[in-house]
PDB file of C-alpha atoms in Angstrom:
ATOM      1  CA  MET P   3      14.675   4.219   0.725  1.00 55.00           C
ATOM      2  CA  SER P   4      14.064   7.262  -1.387  1.00 57.00           C
ATOM      3  CA  GLY P   5      11.161   9.620  -0.937  1.00 62.00           C
ATOM      4  CA  SER P   6      10.007   8.909  -4.490  1.00 70.00           C
ATOM      5  CA  THR P   7       9.647   5.203  -3.665  1.00 66.00           C
ATOM      6  CA  ILE P   8       7.568   6.078  -0.630  1.00 63.00           C
ATOM      7  CA  GLN P   9       5.363   8.457  -2.624  1.00 68.00           C
ATOM      8  CA  TRP P  10       4.878   5.852  -5.367  1.00 66.00           C
ATOM      9  CA  SER P  11       4.043   2.963  -3.033  1.00 65.00           C
ATOM     10  CA  ALA P  12       1.448   4.881  -1.020  1.00 61.00           C
ATOM     11  CA  PRO P  13      -1.268   4.924  -3.720  1.00 66.00           C
ATOM     12  CA  ASN P  14      -0.037   1.815  -5.567  1.00 67.00           C
ATOM     13  CA  GLY P  15       0.344  -0.582  -2.661  1.00 68.00           C
ATOM     14  CA  MET P  16       2.495  -3.612  -3.276  1.00 73.00           C
ATOM     15  CA  ALA P  17       2.414  -3.478  -7.071  1.00 76.00           C
ATOM     16  CA  CYS P  18       5.434  -5.740  -7.346  1.00 79.00           C
ATOM     17  CA  SER P  19       6.357  -9.393  -7.069  1.00 81.00           C
ATOM     18  CA  ALA P  20       5.773 -11.171  -3.776  1.00 80.00           C
ATOM     19  CA  TYR P  21       9.543 -11.415  -3.269  1.00 79.00           C
ATOM     20  CA  THR P  22      10.050  -7.710  -3.947  1.00 81.00           C
ATOM     21  CA  ALA P  23       7.245  -6.884  -1.501  1.00 80.00           C
ATOM     22  CA  ALA P  24       9.446  -8.203   1.324  1.00 79.00           C
ATOM     23  CA  VAL P  25      12.234  -5.880   0.166  1.00 83.00           C
ATOM     24  CA  LEU P  26       9.800  -2.954  -0.040  1.00 81.00           C
ATOM     25  CA  LEU P  27       8.453  -3.552   3.478  1.00 81.00           C
ATOM     26  CA  GLY P  28      11.939  -3.975   4.956  1.00 85.00           C
ATOM     27  CA  GLY P  29      13.125  -0.826   3.219  1.00 84.00           C
ATOM     28  CA  LEU P  30      10.210   1.156   4.593  1.00 82.00           C
ATOM     29  CA  TYR P  31      11.068   0.112   8.142  1.00 85.00           C
ATOM     30  CA  ARG P  32      14.818   0.649   7.760  1.00 87.00           C
ATOM     31  CA  SER P  33      14.276   4.153   6.388  1.00 83.00           C
ATOM     32  CA  GLY P  34      12.042   5.129   9.298  1.00 86.00           C
ATOM     33  CA  ARG P  35       8.909   5.126   7.142  1.00 79.00           C
ATOM     34  CA  GLY P  36       7.319   1.961   8.482  1.00 81.00           C
ATOM     35  CA  THR P  37       4.167   3.634   9.746  1.00 82.00           C
ATOM     36  CA  GLY P  38       2.460   2.937   6.420  1.00 74.00           C
ATOM     37  CA  VAL P  39       3.276  -0.788   6.419  1.00 78.00           C
ATOM     38  CA  PRO P  40       0.145  -1.951   8.302  1.00 77.00           C
ATOM     39  CA  ALA P  41      -1.991  -0.305   5.615  1.00 75.00           C
ATOM     40  CA  LEU P  42      -0.111  -2.253   2.926  1.00 74.00           C
ATOM     41  CA  PHE P  43      -0.793  -5.520   4.781  1.00 70.00           C
ATOM     42  CA  SER P  44      -4.504  -4.887   4.954  1.00 69.00           C
ATOM     43  CA  ALA P  45      -4.960  -3.079   1.639  1.00 69.00           C
ATOM     44  CA  GLY P  46      -7.395  -4.447  -0.865  1.00 68.00           C
ATOM     45  CA  GLU P  47      -8.951  -7.770  -1.583  1.00 72.00           C
ATOM     46  CA  GLY P  48      -7.512  -8.759  -4.940  1.00 74.00           C
ATOM     47  CA  TRP P  49      -4.346 -10.069  -6.511  1.00 74.00           C
ATOM     48  CA  GLY P  50      -1.152  -8.636  -5.090  1.00 75.00           C
ATOM     49  CA  THR P  51      -2.329  -8.357  -1.494  1.00 78.00           C
ATOM     50  CA  LEU P  52      -1.425 -10.400   1.527  1.00 78.00           C
ATOM     51  CA  LYS P  53      -5.112 -11.081   2.104  1.00 79.00           C
ATOM     52  CA  TYR P  54      -5.204 -12.669  -1.333  1.00 81.00           C
ATOM     53  CA  MET P  55      -2.379 -15.006  -0.287  1.00 80.00           C
ATOM     54  CA  LEU P  56      -4.356 -16.013   2.784  1.00 81.00           C
ATOM     55  CA  ASP P  57      -7.398 -16.635   0.597  1.00 84.00           C
ATOM     56  CA  GLN P  58      -5.220 -18.996  -1.503  1.00 80.00           C
ATOM     57  CA  GLY P  59      -4.550 -21.077   1.620  1.00 81.00           C
ATOM     58  CA  ALA P  60      -1.178 -19.657   2.597  1.00 80.00           C
ATOM     59  CA  GLY P  61      -0.131 -19.926   6.219  1.00 78.00           C
ATOM     60  CA  ASP P  62       3.102 -18.117   5.422  1.00 78.00           C
ATOM     61  CA  THR P  63       4.104 -15.863   2.551  1.00 77.00           C
ATOM     62  CA  MET P  64       4.126 -17.489  -0.856  1.00 81.00           C
ATOM     63  CA  LYS P  65       6.823 -17.493  -3.518  1.00 82.00           C
ATOM     64  CA  ALA P  66       4.378 -15.702  -5.866  1.00 83.00           C
ATOM     65  CA  TRP P  67       1.092 -13.886  -5.384  1.00 82.00           C
ATOM     66  CA  ASP P  68      -0.831 -16.662  -7.065  1.00 80.00           C
ATOM     67  CA  PRO P  69      -0.117 -20.275  -8.111  1.00 82.00           C
ATOM     68  CA  SER P  70      -1.234 -19.383 -11.651  1.00 84.00           C
ATOM     69  CA  THR P  71       1.844 -17.138 -12.029  1.00 81.00           C
ATOM     70  CA  LYS P  72       4.273 -19.704 -10.591  1.00 82.00           C
ATOM     71  CA  SER P  73       3.036 -23.282 -10.735  1.00 83.00           C
ATOM     72  CA  ASN P  74       5.676 -24.579  -8.319  1.00 84.00           C
ATOM     73  CA  THR P  75       4.975 -21.921  -5.706  1.00 79.00           C
ATOM     74  CA  ALA P  76       5.536 -22.759  -2.081  1.00 76.00           C
ATOM     75  CA  TYR P  77       3.836 -21.416   1.017  1.00 72.00           C
ATOM     76  CA  SER P  78       6.879 -20.895   3.217  1.00 68.00           C
ATOM     77  CA  HIS P  79       8.922 -17.928   2.056  1.00 64.00           C
ATOM     78  CA  PRO P  80       9.951 -14.753   3.855  1.00 59.00           C
TER      79      PRO P  80
END
């Protein structure tokens, strides 16, 4: 994963789709830059955070951040 991706994601968090977030997190670990991942998991309270998914009733990661953006979302995706 490039340094520019790392620099961009630090202040922006997971400003991407829920599916792409899994790719982002995996890429951070594979590139040896996984130390910032716990902060991304616990960052913020609003839309686009894993806490927000939990607040929606998810017990696993969802297909989208919010059912309003994907009406047939499921609660069992990687």
